[in-house]
CSV table of C-alpha atoms and ligand atoms in Angstrom, one decimal:
chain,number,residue,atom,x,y,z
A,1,UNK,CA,0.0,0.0,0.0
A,2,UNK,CA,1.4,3.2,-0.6
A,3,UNK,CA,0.2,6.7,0.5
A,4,UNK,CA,1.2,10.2,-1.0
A,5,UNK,CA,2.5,12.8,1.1
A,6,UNK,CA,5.1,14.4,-1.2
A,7,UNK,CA,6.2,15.1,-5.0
A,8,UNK,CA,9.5,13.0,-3.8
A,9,UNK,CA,7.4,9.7,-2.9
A,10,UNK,CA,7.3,9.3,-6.8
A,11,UNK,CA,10.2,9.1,-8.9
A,12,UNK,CA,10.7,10.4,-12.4
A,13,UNK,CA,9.6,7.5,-13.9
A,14,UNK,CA,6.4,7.0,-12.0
A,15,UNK,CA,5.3,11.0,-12.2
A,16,UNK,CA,5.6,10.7,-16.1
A,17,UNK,CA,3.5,7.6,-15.8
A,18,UNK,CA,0.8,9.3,-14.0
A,19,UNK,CA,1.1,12.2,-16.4
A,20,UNK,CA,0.7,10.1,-19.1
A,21,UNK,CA,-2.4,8.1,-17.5
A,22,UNK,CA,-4.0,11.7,-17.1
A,23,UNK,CA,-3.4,12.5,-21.2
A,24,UNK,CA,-4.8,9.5,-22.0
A,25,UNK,CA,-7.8,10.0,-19.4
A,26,UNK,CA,-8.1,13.5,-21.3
A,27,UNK,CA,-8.2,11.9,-24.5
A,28,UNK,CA,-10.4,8.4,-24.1
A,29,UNK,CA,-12.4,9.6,-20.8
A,30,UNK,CA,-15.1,6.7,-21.9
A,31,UNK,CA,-12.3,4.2,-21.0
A,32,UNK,CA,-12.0,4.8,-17.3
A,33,UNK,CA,-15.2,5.6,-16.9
A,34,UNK,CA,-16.4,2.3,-15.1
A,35,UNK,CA,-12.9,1.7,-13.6
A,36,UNK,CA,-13.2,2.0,-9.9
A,37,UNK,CA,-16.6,0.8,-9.8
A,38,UNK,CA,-17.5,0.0,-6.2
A,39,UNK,CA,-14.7,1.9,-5.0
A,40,UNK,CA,-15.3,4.7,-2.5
A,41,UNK,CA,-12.7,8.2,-1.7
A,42,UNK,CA,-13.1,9.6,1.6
A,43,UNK,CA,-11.8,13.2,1.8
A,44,UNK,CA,-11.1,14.8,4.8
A,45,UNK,CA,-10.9,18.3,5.2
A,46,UNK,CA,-10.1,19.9,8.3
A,47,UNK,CA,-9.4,23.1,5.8
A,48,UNK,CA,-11.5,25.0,3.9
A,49,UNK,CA,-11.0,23.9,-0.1
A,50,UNK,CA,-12.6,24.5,-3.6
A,51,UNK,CA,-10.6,23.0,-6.0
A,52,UNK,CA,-9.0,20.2,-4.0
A,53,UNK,CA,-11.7,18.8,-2.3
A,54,UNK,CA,-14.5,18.8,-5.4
A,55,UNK,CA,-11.7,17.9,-8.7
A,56,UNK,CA,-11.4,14.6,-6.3
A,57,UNK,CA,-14.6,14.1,-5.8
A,58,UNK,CA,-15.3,14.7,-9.7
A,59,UNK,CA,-12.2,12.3,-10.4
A,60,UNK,CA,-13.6,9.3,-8.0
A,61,UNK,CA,-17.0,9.9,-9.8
A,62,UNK,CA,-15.6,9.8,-13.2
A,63,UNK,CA,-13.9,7.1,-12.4
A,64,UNK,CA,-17.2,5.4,-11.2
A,65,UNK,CA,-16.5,5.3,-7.6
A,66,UNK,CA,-18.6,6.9,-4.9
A,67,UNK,CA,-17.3,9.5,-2.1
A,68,UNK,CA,-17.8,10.3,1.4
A,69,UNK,CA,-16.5,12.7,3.8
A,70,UNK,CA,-16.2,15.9,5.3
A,71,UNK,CA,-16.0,19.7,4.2
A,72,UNK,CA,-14.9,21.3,7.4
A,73,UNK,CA,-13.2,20.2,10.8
A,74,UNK,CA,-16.1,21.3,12.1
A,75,UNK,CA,-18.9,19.1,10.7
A,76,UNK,CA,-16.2,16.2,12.2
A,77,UNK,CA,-15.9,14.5,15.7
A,78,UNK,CA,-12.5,16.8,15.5
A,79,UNK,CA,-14.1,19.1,17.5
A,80,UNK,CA,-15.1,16.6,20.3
A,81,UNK,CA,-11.2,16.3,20.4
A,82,UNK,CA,-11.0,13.0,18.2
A,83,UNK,CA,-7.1,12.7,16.5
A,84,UNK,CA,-6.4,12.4,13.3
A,85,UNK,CA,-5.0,8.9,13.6
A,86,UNK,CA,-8.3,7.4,15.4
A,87,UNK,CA,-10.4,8.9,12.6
A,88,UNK,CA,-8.2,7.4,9.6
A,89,UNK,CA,-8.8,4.3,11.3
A,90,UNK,CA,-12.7,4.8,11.1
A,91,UNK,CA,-12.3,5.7,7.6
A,92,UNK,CA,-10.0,2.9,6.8
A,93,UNK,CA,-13.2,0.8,7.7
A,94,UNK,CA,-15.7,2.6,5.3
A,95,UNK,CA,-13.4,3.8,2.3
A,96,UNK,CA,-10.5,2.1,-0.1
A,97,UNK,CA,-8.8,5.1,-0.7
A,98,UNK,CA,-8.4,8.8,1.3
A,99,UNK,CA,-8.0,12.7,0.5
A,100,UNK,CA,-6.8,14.4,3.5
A,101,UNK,CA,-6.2,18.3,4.2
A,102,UNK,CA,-5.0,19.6,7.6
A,103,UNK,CA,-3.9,23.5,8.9
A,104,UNK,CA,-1.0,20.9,10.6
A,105,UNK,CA,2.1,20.4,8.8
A,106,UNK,CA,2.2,16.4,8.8
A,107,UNK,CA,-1.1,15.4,9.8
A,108,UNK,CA,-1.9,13.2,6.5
A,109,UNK,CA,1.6,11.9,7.5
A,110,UNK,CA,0.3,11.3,11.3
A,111,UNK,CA,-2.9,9.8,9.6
A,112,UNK,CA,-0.2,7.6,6.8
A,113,UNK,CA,0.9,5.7,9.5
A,114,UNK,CA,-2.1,3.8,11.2
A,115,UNK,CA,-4.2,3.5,7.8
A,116,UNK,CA,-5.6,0.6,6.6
A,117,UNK,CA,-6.0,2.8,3.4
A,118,UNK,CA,-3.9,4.7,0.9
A,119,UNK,CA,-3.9,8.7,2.3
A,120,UNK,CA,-3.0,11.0,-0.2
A,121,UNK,CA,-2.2,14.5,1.3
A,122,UNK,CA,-4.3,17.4,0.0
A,123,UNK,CA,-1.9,20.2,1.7
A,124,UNK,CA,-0.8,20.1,5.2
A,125,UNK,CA,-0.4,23.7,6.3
A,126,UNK,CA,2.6,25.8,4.9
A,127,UNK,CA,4.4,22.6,3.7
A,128,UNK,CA,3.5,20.9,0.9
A,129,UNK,CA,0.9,20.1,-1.8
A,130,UNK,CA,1.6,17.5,-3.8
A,131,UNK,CA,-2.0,16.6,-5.9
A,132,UNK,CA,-1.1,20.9,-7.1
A,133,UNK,CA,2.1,19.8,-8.1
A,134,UNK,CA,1.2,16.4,-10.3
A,135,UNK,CA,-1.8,19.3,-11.5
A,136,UNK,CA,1.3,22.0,-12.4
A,137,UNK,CA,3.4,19.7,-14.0
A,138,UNK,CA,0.5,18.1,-16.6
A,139,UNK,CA,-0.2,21.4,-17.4
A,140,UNK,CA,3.2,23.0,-18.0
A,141,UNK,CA,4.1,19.4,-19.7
A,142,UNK,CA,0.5,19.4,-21.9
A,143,UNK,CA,0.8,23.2,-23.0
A,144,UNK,CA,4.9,23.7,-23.3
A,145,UNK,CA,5.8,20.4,-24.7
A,146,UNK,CA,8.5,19.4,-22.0
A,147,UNK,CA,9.4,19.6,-18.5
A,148,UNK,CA,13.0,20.7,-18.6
A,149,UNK,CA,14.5,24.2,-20.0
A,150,UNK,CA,12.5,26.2,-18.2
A,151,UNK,CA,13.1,29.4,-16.9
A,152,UNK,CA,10.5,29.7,-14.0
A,153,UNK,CA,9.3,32.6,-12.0
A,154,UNK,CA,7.4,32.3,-8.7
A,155,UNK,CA,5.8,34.8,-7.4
A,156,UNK,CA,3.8,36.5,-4.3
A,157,UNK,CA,4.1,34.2,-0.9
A,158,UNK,CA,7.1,32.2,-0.8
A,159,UNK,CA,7.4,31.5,2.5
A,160,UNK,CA,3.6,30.2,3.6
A,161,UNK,CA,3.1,28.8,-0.2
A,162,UNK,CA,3.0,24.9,0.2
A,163,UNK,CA,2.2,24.8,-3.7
A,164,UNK,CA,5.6,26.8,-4.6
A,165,UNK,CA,7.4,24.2,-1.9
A,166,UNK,CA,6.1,20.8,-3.7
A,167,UNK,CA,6.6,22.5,-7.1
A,168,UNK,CA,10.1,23.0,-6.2
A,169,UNK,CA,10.8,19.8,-4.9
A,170,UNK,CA,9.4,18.1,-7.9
A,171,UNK,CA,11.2,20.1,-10.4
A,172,UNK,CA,14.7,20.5,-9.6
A,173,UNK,CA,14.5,16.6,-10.8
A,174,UNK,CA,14.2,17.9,-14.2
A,175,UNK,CA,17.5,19.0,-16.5
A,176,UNK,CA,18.0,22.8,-17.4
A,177,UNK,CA,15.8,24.2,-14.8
A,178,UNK,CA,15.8,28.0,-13.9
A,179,UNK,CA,14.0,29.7,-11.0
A,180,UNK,CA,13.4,33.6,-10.7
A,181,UNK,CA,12.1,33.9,-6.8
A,182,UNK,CA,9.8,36.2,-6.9
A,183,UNK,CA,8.4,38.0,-3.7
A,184,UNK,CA,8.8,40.8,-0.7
A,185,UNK,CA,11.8,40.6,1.5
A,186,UNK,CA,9.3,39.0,4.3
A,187,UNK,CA,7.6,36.5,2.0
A,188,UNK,CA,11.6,35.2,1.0
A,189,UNK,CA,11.2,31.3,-0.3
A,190,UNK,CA,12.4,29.9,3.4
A,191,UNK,CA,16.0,28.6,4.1
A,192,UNK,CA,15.5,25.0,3.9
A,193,UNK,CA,13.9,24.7,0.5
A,194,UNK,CA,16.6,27.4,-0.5
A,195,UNK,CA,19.8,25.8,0.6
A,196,UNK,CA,18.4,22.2,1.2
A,197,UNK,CA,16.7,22.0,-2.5
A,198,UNK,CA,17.5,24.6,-4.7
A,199,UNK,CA,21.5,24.8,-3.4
A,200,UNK,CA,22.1,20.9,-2.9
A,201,UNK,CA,20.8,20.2,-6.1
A,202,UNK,CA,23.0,23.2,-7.8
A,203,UNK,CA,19.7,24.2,-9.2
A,204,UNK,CA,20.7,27.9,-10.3
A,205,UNK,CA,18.3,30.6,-9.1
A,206,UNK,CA,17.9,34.3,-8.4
A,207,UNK,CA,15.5,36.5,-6.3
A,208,UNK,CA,14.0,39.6,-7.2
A,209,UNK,CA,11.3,42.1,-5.8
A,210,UNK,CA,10.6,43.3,-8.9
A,211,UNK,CA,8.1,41.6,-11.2
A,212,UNK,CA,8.2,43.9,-14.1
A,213,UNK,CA,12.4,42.9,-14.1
A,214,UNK,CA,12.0,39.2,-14.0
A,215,UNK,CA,8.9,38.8,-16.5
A,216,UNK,CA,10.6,39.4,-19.6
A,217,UNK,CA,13.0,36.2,-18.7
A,218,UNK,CA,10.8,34.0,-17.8
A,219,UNK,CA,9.2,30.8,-19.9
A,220,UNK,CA,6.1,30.6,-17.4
A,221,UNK,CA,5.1,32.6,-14.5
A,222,UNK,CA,3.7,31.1,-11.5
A,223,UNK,CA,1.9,33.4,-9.2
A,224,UNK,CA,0.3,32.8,-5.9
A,225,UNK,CA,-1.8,34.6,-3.6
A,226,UNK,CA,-0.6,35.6,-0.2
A,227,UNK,CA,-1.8,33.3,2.4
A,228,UNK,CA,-3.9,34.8,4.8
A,229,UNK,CA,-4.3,31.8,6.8
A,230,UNK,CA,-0.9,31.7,8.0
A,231,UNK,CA,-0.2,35.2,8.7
A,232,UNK,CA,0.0,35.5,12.5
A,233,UNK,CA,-1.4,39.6,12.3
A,234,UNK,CA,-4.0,40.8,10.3
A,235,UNK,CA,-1.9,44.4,9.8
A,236,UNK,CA,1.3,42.3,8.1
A,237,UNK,CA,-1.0,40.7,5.5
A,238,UNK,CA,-3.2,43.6,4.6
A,239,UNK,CA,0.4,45.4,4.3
A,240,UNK,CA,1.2,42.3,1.9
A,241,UNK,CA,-1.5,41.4,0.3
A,242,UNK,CA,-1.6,43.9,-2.7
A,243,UNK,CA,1.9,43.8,-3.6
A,244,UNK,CA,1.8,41.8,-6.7
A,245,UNK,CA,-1.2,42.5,-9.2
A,246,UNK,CA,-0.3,41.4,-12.7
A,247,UNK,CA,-2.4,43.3,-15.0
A,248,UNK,CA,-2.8,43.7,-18.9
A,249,UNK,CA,0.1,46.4,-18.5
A,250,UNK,CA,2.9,44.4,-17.1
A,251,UNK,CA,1.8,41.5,-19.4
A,252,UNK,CA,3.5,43.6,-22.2
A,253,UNK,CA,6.9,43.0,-20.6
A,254,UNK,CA,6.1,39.1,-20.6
A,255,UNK,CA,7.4,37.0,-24.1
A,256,UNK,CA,4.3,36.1,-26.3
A,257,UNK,CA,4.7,32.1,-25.1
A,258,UNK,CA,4.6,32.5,-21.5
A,259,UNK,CA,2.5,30.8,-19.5
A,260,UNK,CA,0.4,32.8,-16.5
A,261,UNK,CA,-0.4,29.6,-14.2
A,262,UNK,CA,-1.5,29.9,-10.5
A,263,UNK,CA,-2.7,27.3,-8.3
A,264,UNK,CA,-5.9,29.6,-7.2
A,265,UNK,CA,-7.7,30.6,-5.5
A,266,UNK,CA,-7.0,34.1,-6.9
A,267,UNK,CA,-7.6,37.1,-4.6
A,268,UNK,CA,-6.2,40.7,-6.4
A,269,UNK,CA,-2.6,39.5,-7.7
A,270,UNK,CA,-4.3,38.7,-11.5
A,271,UNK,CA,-6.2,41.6,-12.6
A,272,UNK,CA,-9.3,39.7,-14.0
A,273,UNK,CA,-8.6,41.9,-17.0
A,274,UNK,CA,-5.7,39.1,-17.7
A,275,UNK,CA,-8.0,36.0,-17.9
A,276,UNK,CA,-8.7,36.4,-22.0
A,277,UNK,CA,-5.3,36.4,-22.6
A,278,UNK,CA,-4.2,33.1,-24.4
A,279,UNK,CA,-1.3,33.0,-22.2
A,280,UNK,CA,-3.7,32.8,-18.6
A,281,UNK,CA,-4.2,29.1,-18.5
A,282,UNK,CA,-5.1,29.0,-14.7
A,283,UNK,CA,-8.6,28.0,-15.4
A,284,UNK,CA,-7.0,25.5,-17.8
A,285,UNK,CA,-4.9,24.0,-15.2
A,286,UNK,CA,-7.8,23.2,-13.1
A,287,UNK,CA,-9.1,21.2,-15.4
A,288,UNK,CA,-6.0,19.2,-15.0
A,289,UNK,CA,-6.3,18.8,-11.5
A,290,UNK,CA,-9.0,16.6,-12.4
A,291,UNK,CA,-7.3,13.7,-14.8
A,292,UNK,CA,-4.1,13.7,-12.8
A,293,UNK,CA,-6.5,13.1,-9.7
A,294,UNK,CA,-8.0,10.2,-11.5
A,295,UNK,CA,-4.7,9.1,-13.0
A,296,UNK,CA,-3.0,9.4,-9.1
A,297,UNK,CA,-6.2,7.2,-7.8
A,298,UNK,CA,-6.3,4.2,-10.5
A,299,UNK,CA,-2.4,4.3,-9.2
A,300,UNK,CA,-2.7,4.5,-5.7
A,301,UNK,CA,-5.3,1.4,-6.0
A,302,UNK,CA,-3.3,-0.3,-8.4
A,303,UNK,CA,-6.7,-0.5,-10.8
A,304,UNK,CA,-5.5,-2.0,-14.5
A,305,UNK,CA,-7.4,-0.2,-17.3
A,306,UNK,CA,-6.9,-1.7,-21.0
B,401,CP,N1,-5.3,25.0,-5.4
B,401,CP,C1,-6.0,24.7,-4.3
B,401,CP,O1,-5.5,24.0,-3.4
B,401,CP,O2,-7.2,25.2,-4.2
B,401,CP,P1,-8.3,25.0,-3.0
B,401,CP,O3,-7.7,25.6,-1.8
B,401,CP,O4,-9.6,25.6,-3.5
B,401,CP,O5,-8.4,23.5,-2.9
């Protein structure tokens, strides 16, 4: 049985695998569509979600299966102070395969280790995401041809940003890789994806306040929003908040191939004035997120599909 928690818990050869799965489910959806028939996904959301939470529901039901579970920590036994690892084990009892998102850095991993069931970790707090990276790398793969020379450029919060962490993580791996780090001096990508990823792996890098210097460099641009959540005072994110917002203006100073992708949701940092431009392909990579979730479940369960 195995369980996702990071990118790194799949090589190179088993991400393209899944990526491939997820063209194909793209292409021949008809051919999965009975797949995990009888199968049910439990997802477990102790954090509010959108995108997460409903592209694996929509996966699981594509797929077939059914799904269970719960929106909110507060609609669980959570709040009657039951742990994460006694509920996996209740879930383990009424699902084959689980979805789990936690404010806690590790929780899924907490939960990992008494299930009965595959966990797959929807984001854990400030740490990782790794569903939105197997979502970012079909869609940079599917709409730029390849996954290696790129120049990249991250953008907003890079220090409470799970998404930018996993995305890291999963594409240093990859030959001819360039970041930009793009963000305020407080919202700096933290030290231990900086020296521990980026440094170890001589993956070569530089960071920038600036948007308007780094976007005519860049191959794709991946903005993020800054993360409320995590701030511990309300006056250091509204001081934050606005700093980025890429609008029709600055998109002059981008190259006519590159790609706008961010994980959403979007608060103010894309000027909705952006979204008809062919190179905004955010609502695009959402759509994604739902074939690499089906690809990443028929995986996880090990279901065969000829
Ligand atoms: N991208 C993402 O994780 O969105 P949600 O928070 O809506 O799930």
């Amino acid at each position: 049985m195995r369980h996702l928690m990071s990118p790194l818990d799949l090589s190179v050869e088993e991400l393209d695998k899944i990526l491939d799965l997820a063209n194909d489910i793209e292409a021949h959806p008809e051919k999965y569509a009975h797949a995990c028939a009888g199968k049910k996904l439990a997802t477990l959301f102790y954090e509010p979600s959108t995108r997460t939470r409903l592209s694996f529901e929509a996966a699981m039901l594509n797929l077939g299966g059914s799904v269970l579970g719960f929106s909110s920590a507060d609609s669980s036994s959570a709040t009657k102070g039951e742990s994460v690892a006694d509920t996996i084990r209740m879930i383990s009892c009424y699902a084959d395969i689980a979805a789990m998102r936690h404010p806690k850095e590790g929780a899924p991993m907490v939960a990992a280790a008494k299930s009965g069931i595959p966990v797959i970790n929807a984001g854990d707090g400030g740490h990782q995401h790794p569903t939105q990276t197997l979502t970012d790398l079909l869609t940079i793969r599917s709409l730029k041809g390849r996954l290696s020379g790129l120049t990249i450029g991250l953008c907003g919060d890079l220090k409470f940003g799970r998404t930018v962490h996993s995305l890291i993580n999963a594409l240093v791996r990859y030959e001819g890789i360039r970041f930009v780090l793009i963000s305020p001096e407080e919202l700096r990508l933290p030290d231990y994806i900086r020296e521990d990823v980026l440094e170890r792996n001589h993956v070569p890098y530089t960071e920038v306040v600036r948007l308007e210097e780094a976007l005519p460099t860049l191959d794709l641009l991946y903005m993020t929003r800054v993360q409320k959540e995590r701030f511990f005072n309300e006056e250091d994110y509204v001081r934050m908040k606005d700093f980025y917002i890429l609008d029709k203006k600055k998109m002059k100073l981008a190259g006519p191939d590159m790609l706008i992708l961010h994980p959403l949701p979007r608060v103010n940092e894309i000027s909705v004035e952006v979204d008809d431009d062919p190179r905004a392909v955010y609502f695009k990579q959402a759509q994604y997120g739902v074939y690499v979730r089906m690809a990443l479940i028929l995986t996880l369960l090990e279901v065969k599909v000829c």
